[in-house]
Each structure stands twice: as C-alpha cells, then as structure tokens.
PDB file of C-alpha atoms in Angstrom:
ATOM      1  CA  MET A   7     -16.375 -11.849 -14.972  1.00  0.00           C
ATOM      2  CA  ASN A   8     -13.412 -10.955 -12.790  1.00  0.00           C
ATOM      3  CA  SER A   9     -10.142 -12.710 -13.314  1.00  0.00           C
ATOM      4  CA  ARG A  10      -6.884 -12.439 -11.489  1.00  0.00           C
ATOM      5  CA  ILE A  11      -3.350 -12.982 -12.721  1.00  0.00           C
ATOM      6  CA  ILE A  12      -0.848 -14.123 -10.130  1.00  0.00           C
ATOM      7  CA  ILE A  13       2.839 -13.768 -10.875  1.00  0.00           C
ATOM      8  CA  SER A  14       5.560 -14.775  -8.460  1.00  0.00           C
ATOM      9  CA  ALA A  15       7.718 -12.046  -6.940  1.00  0.00           C
ATOM     10  CA  SER A  16      10.799 -13.386  -8.718  1.00  0.00           C
ATOM     11  CA  LYS A  17       8.974 -13.231 -12.065  1.00  0.00           C
ATOM     12  CA  CYS A  18       7.844  -9.666 -11.324  1.00  0.00           C
ATOM     13  CA  ALA A  19      11.396  -8.703 -10.435  1.00  0.00           C
ATOM     14  CA  GLU A  20      12.515 -10.076 -13.789  1.00  0.00           C
ATOM     15  CA  TYR A  21      10.164  -7.690 -15.617  1.00  0.00           C
ATOM     16  CA  HIS A  22      10.346  -4.824 -13.176  1.00  0.00           C
ATOM     17  CA  PRO A  23      13.439  -4.792 -10.927  1.00  0.00           C
ATOM     18  CA  GLY A  24      11.897  -2.273  -8.496  1.00  0.00           C
ATOM     19  CA  ILE A  25       8.960  -4.505  -7.611  1.00  0.00           C
ATOM     20  CA  ILE A  26      10.685  -6.108  -4.620  1.00  0.00           C
ATOM     21  CA  LYS A  27      11.214  -2.623  -3.161  1.00  0.00           C
ATOM     22  CA  GLU A  28       7.518  -1.895  -3.742  1.00  0.00           C
ATOM     23  CA  ILE A  29       6.502  -5.021  -1.865  1.00  0.00           C
ATOM     24  CA  SER A  30       8.914  -4.125   0.933  1.00  0.00           C
ATOM     25  CA  PHE A  31       7.577  -0.562   1.083  1.00  0.00           C
ATOM     26  CA  THR A  32       3.963  -1.764   1.213  1.00  0.00           C
ATOM     27  CA  GLY A  33       4.761  -3.973   4.183  1.00  0.00           C
ATOM     28  CA  GLN A  34       6.613  -1.153   5.904  1.00  0.00           C
ATOM     29  CA  ALA A  35       3.803   1.306   5.265  1.00  0.00           C
ATOM     30  CA  THR A  36       1.361  -1.098   6.884  1.00  0.00           C
ATOM     31  CA  ASN A  37       3.616  -1.408   9.940  1.00  0.00           C
ATOM     32  CA  PHE A  38       4.303   2.317   9.997  1.00  0.00           C
ATOM     33  CA  THR A  39       0.675   3.395  10.098  1.00  0.00           C
ATOM     34  CA  GLY A  40       0.311   1.788  13.501  1.00  0.00           C
ATOM     35  CA  ARG A  41       3.171   3.922  14.809  1.00  0.00           C
ATOM     36  CA  ALA A  42       1.749   7.117  13.296  1.00  0.00           C
ATOM     37  CA  GLU A  43      -0.439   7.575  16.353  1.00  0.00           C
ATOM     38  CA  ALA A  44       2.608   7.797  18.654  1.00  0.00           C
ATOM     39  CA  ASP A  45       4.085  11.240  19.299  1.00  0.00           C
ATOM     40  CA  PHE A  46       7.644  10.184  18.442  1.00  0.00           C
ATOM     41  CA  ALA A  47       9.465   7.361  16.659  1.00  0.00           C
ATOM     42  CA  PRO A  48      13.145   6.648  15.957  1.00  0.00           C
ATOM     43  CA  LEU A  49      14.481   8.941  13.235  1.00  0.00           C
ATOM     44  CA  SER A  50      16.286   5.965  11.698  1.00  0.00           C
ATOM     45  CA  SER A  51      12.922   4.212  11.108  1.00  0.00           C
ATOM     46  CA  GLU A  52      11.443   7.368   9.609  1.00  0.00           C
ATOM     47  CA  LEU A  53      14.401   7.706   7.237  1.00  0.00           C
ATOM     48  CA  ILE A  54      13.973   4.117   6.043  1.00  0.00           C
ATOM     49  CA  CYS A  55      10.299   4.789   5.316  1.00  0.00           C
ATOM     50  CA  ILE A  56      11.157   8.024   3.483  1.00  0.00           C
ATOM     51  CA  SER A  57      13.888   6.340   1.433  1.00  0.00           C
ATOM     52  CA  ASN A  58      11.552   3.511   0.466  1.00  0.00           C
ATOM     53  CA  PHE A  59       8.841   5.991  -0.512  1.00  0.00           C
ATOM     54  CA  ILE A  60      11.313   7.891  -2.679  1.00  0.00           C
ATOM     55  CA  ASP A  61      12.488   4.629  -4.269  1.00  0.00           C
ATOM     56  CA  LEU A  62       8.873   3.883  -5.118  1.00  0.00           C
ATOM     57  CA  GLN A  63       8.395   7.365  -6.587  1.00  0.00           C
ATOM     58  CA  LYS A  64      11.515   6.929  -8.743  1.00  0.00           C
ATOM     59  CA  LEU A  65       9.554   4.328 -10.709  1.00  0.00           C
ATOM     60  CA  ARG A  66       7.265   7.159 -11.915  1.00  0.00           C
ATOM     61  CA  LEU A  67      10.003   9.603 -12.866  1.00  0.00           C
ATOM     62  CA  GLY A  68      10.574  10.232 -16.522  1.00  0.00           C
ATOM     63  CA  LYS A  69      13.727  11.433 -18.201  1.00  0.00           C
ATOM     64  CA  MET A  70      12.745  15.061 -17.669  1.00  0.00           C
ATOM     65  CA  VAL A  71      13.004  14.866 -13.871  1.00  0.00           C
ATOM     66  CA  THR A  72      16.253  15.281 -11.957  1.00  0.00           C
ATOM     67  CA  LEU A  73      16.085  14.028  -8.373  1.00  0.00           C
ATOM     68  CA  ASN A  74      18.709  15.009  -5.810  1.00  0.00           C
ATOM     69  CA  TYR A  75      18.090  13.138  -2.543  1.00  0.00           C
ATOM     70  CA  SER A  76      20.541  13.063   0.325  1.00  0.00           C
ATOM     71  CA  ILE A  77      20.767  12.161   3.987  1.00  0.00           C
ATOM     72  CA  GLU A  78      23.749  13.315   6.026  1.00  0.00           C
ATOM     73  CA  GLY A  79      24.567  12.595   9.636  1.00  0.00           C
ATOM     74  CA  GLU A  80      23.863   9.931  12.223  1.00  0.00           C
ATOM     75  CA  PRO A  81      20.178   9.463  13.174  1.00  0.00           C
ATOM     76  CA  ALA A  82      20.734   6.925  15.977  1.00  0.00           C
ATOM     77  CA  ASP A  83      20.037   9.194  18.964  1.00  0.00           C
ATOM     78  CA  TYR A  84      17.110  11.136  17.519  1.00  0.00           C
ATOM     79  CA  GLN A  85      13.341  10.754  17.678  1.00  0.00           C
ATOM     80  CA  ILE A  86      10.898  12.489  15.356  1.00  0.00           C
ATOM     81  CA  CYS A  87       7.158  12.858  15.012  1.00  0.00           C
ATOM     82  CA  PRO A  88       6.080  10.072  12.601  1.00  0.00           C
ATOM     83  CA  LEU A  89       5.231  11.136   9.046  1.00  0.00           C
ATOM     84  CA  LEU A  90       6.130  14.756   9.815  1.00  0.00           C
ATOM     85  CA  LEU A  91       8.460  15.106   6.832  1.00  0.00           C
ATOM     86  CA  MET A  92       6.329  12.907   4.588  1.00  0.00           C
ATOM     87  CA  THR A  93       3.790  15.691   3.999  1.00  0.00           C
ATOM     88  CA  PHE A  94       6.440  17.815   2.329  1.00  0.00           C
ATOM     89  CA  ILE A  95       7.980  14.895   0.453  1.00  0.00           C
ATOM     90  CA  GLU A  96       4.623  13.753  -0.931  1.00  0.00           C
ATOM     91  CA  ASN A  97       3.927  17.310  -2.130  1.00  0.00           C
ATOM     92  CA  VAL A  98       7.257  17.435  -3.974  1.00  0.00           C
ATOM     93  CA  PHE A  99       6.217  14.432  -6.041  1.00  0.00           C
ATOM     94  CA  LYS A 100       2.586  15.536  -6.356  1.00  0.00           C
ATOM     95  CA  TYR A 101       3.356  19.017  -7.693  1.00  0.00           C
ATOM     96  CA  GLY A 102       6.926  18.787  -8.999  1.00  0.00           C
ATOM     97  CA  LEU A 103       6.720  16.285 -11.847  1.00  0.00           C
ATOM     98  CA  SER A 104       6.422  16.792 -15.581  1.00  0.00           C
ATOM     99  CA  ASN A 105       6.813  14.465 -18.519  1.00  0.00           C
ATOM    100  CA  HIS A 106       7.388  17.325 -20.956  1.00  0.00           C
ATOM    101  CA  ILE A 107       9.354  20.052 -19.156  1.00  0.00           C
ATOM    102  CA  PRO A 108      12.628  19.621 -17.250  1.00  0.00           C
ATOM    103  CA  ALA A 109      11.952  19.410 -13.523  1.00  0.00           C
ATOM    104  CA  LEU A 110      14.211  19.476 -10.497  1.00  0.00           C
ATOM    105  CA  ILE A 111      13.370  17.830  -7.190  1.00  0.00           C
ATOM    106  CA  VAL A 112      15.673  18.298  -4.197  1.00  0.00           C
ATOM    107  CA  ILE A 113      15.193  16.538  -0.864  1.00  0.00           C
ATOM    108  CA  SER A 114      17.874  16.910   1.770  1.00  0.00           C
ATOM    109  CA  ILE A 115      17.911  15.731   5.387  1.00  0.00           C
ATOM    110  CA  ARG A 116      20.886  16.649   7.566  1.00  0.00           C
ATOM    111  CA  ILE A 117      21.344  15.489  11.118  1.00  0.00           C
ATOM    112  CA  GLN A 118      23.675  17.746  13.065  1.00  0.00           C
ATOM    113  CA  LYS A 119      24.429  17.927  16.744  1.00  0.00           C
ATOM    114  CA  GLY A 120      21.181  19.062  18.314  1.00  0.00           C
ATOM    115  CA  SER A 121      19.151  19.487  15.131  1.00  0.00           C
ATOM    116  CA  ILE A 122      17.501  17.913  12.108  1.00  0.00           C
ATOM    117  CA  ILE A 123      17.520  20.096   9.013  1.00  0.00           C
ATOM    118  CA  PHE A 124      15.077  19.280   6.213  1.00  0.00           C
ATOM    119  CA  HIS A 125      15.073  20.994   2.820  1.00  0.00           C
ATOM    120  CA  SER A 126      12.906  20.292  -0.196  1.00  0.00           C
ATOM    121  CA  GLN A 127      12.514  22.137  -3.437  1.00  0.00           C
ATOM    122  CA  ASN A 128      10.650  21.462  -6.634  1.00  0.00           C
ATOM    123  CA  THR A 129       9.888  23.147  -9.901  1.00  0.00           C
ATOM    124  CA  ILE A 130       6.443  24.733 -10.224  1.00  0.00           C
ATOM    125  CA  PHE A 131       4.592  24.250 -13.489  1.00  0.00           C
ATOM    126  CA  ASP A 132       2.021  26.638 -14.951  1.00  0.00           C
ATOM    127  CA  SER A 133      -0.581  23.863 -15.087  1.00  0.00           C
ATOM    128  CA  LYS A 134      -0.168  23.262 -11.333  1.00  0.00           C
ATOM    129  CA  ARG A 135       0.493  26.870 -10.259  1.00  0.00           C
ATOM    130  CA  HIS A 136      -3.131  27.589  -9.366  1.00  0.00           C
ATOM    131  CA  THR A 137      -3.557  24.423  -7.328  1.00  0.00           C
ATOM    132  CA  GLU A 138      -3.739  25.277  -3.647  1.00  0.00           C
ATOM    133  CA  ARG A 139      -0.424  24.172  -2.115  1.00  0.00           C
ATOM    134  CA  THR A 140      -1.244  24.996   1.475  1.00  0.00           C
ATOM    135  CA  GLY A 141      -3.999  22.434   1.756  1.00  0.00           C
ATOM    136  CA  ILE A 142      -4.889  20.398   4.772  1.00  0.00           C
ATOM    137  CA  GLY A 143      -1.605  18.455   4.785  1.00  0.00           C
ATOM    138  CA  ILE A 144       0.612  21.469   5.345  1.00  0.00           C
ATOM    139  CA  ALA A 145      -1.894  23.101   7.719  1.00  0.00           C
ATOM    140  CA  ASN A 146      -2.010  19.926   9.835  1.00  0.00           C
ATOM    141  CA  THR A 147       1.779  19.660   9.787  1.00  0.00           C
ATOM    142  CA  ARG A 148       2.067  23.241  11.053  1.00  0.00           C
ATOM    143  CA  LYS A 149      -0.291  22.366  13.935  1.00  0.00           C
ATOM    144  CA  ARG A 150       1.680  19.222  14.759  1.00  0.00           C
ATOM    145  CA  LEU A 151       4.906  21.238  14.797  1.00  0.00           C
ATOM    146  CA  GLU A 152       3.381  23.819  17.170  1.00  0.00           C
ATOM    147  CA  HIS A 153       2.071  21.082  19.451  1.00  0.00           C
ATOM    148  CA  LEU A 154       5.101  18.746  19.497  1.00  0.00           C
ATOM    149  CA  TYR A 155       7.980  21.193  18.884  1.00  0.00           C
ATOM    150  CA  PRO A 156       6.837  24.417  20.583  1.00  0.00           C
ATOM    151  CA  GLY A 157       9.590  27.006  20.295  1.00  0.00           C
ATOM    152  CA  THR A 158      12.073  24.428  19.001  1.00  0.00           C
ATOM    153  CA  HIS A 159      11.372  24.471  15.275  1.00  0.00           C
ATOM    154  CA  THR A 160      11.617  26.845  12.360  1.00  0.00           C
ATOM    155  CA  LEU A 161       9.492  26.308   9.245  1.00  0.00           C
ATOM    156  CA  ALA A 162       9.912  28.457   6.143  1.00  0.00           C
ATOM    157  CA  ILE A 163       7.822  27.811   3.036  1.00  0.00           C
ATOM    158  CA  ASP A 164       8.514  29.887  -0.047  1.00  0.00           C
ATOM    159  CA  GLN A 165       6.792  29.840  -3.404  1.00  0.00           C
ATOM    160  CA  SER A 166       8.536  31.882  -6.053  1.00  0.00           C
ATOM    161  CA  GLU A 167       7.747  32.103  -9.752  1.00  0.00           C
ATOM    162  CA  ARG A 168       9.352  28.744 -10.565  1.00  0.00           C
ATOM    163  CA  LEU A 169      10.263  27.027  -7.268  1.00  0.00           C
ATOM    164  CA  PHE A 170       8.466  25.771  -4.178  1.00  0.00           C
ATOM    165  CA  THR A 171      10.841  25.473  -1.209  1.00  0.00           C
ATOM    166  CA  VAL A 172      10.425  24.089   2.301  1.00  0.00           C
ATOM    167  CA  ASP A 173      13.054  24.558   5.014  1.00  0.00           C
ATOM    168  CA  LEU A 174      12.411  22.976   8.399  1.00  0.00           C
ATOM    169  CA  VAL A 175      14.762  22.909  11.354  1.00  0.00           C
ATOM    170  CA  LEU A 176      13.961  20.817  14.443  1.00  0.00           C
ATOM    171  CA  ARG A 177      16.135  21.654  17.443  1.00  0.00           C
ATOM    172  CA  TYR A 178      16.713  19.192  20.263  1.00  0.00           C
TER     173      TYR A 178
END
C-alpha cells in the first residue's frame, strides 16, 4: 500500500530552512530546461540558476567541506550558452565531496570587460581518482564551446595528484 505525507511549505521550512530554496530551484530548473535548447541566454539568468544549484548542494555538505563561491562583475550585457558552466559545477560536487576527509571546493565567476572568467577547483579523493572525469559531459561541453565560441574561448583542465581544476575564459 502506498501512502503519501503532505506537509505545507511553511511547516517544511520550520524543519528545514533551505526547503523554500529547493522548491524555488525546482521551479527554475523546469523553466530553464526549455531555454537549454537556445544557443544563448542572459548571463544574469544563468548565474541565478547556478547560485540556486549551489544553494541546494550546500544542504549536502558536511563539516569537512569548505566551499568558496564567488561572482564578481556586472552580468547585465552578457549572453552565455545555457548550462555551459553547469557541467563543471556539477562535477565539482560529484567528485569533490567527502564526509571523512577535509575537502575544498572553489567556484569563481568573474565578469570583466569583454570576458567571462570561470574557475573551479576541487579536492580529488583516492576512492574517486580512478573514476573517469572526462566523461560525456565534459566532451559535450568541449564540442559546444568549439561550435558556439570558435576562437573566442580558452579551456584548461588540469588534474594533479590532489586537485582537479577547470579554467575557462569566454571572450566577447
């Protein structure tokens, strides 16, 4: 027999303060998927989606994880390929978390005159070291960059002994 428990949003917020953000993010994700088919979307909208995703991920972070997330600059006049940065951000949370070992996650987005500079870095753990990091997500992102930003982007991905780093520059 299936049963369902329904709790009001205000009651959920009482027990879990981040739940309202989760509901907001779910609604935004639904709206955002329709825009994912477009070549470009406002950078400001993309940054809201990214920030909401990171807020949702914060609910999973234990005391061993340090998250440094920053956005600098004014996104108003910029467009970006939808979900372009999300591939790298999802990977940071997929591969960079541990409940037992201190972990550092860095996500930085800087908007400067004529460019968007993205940087992410996460700790690599022995248990996840042998997992293939250049799966279909990164391969598809590389193809999208070549197609939509030919000659106007720089992507550097580095995996050292303990850190996985992504540096992406989009020039406009």
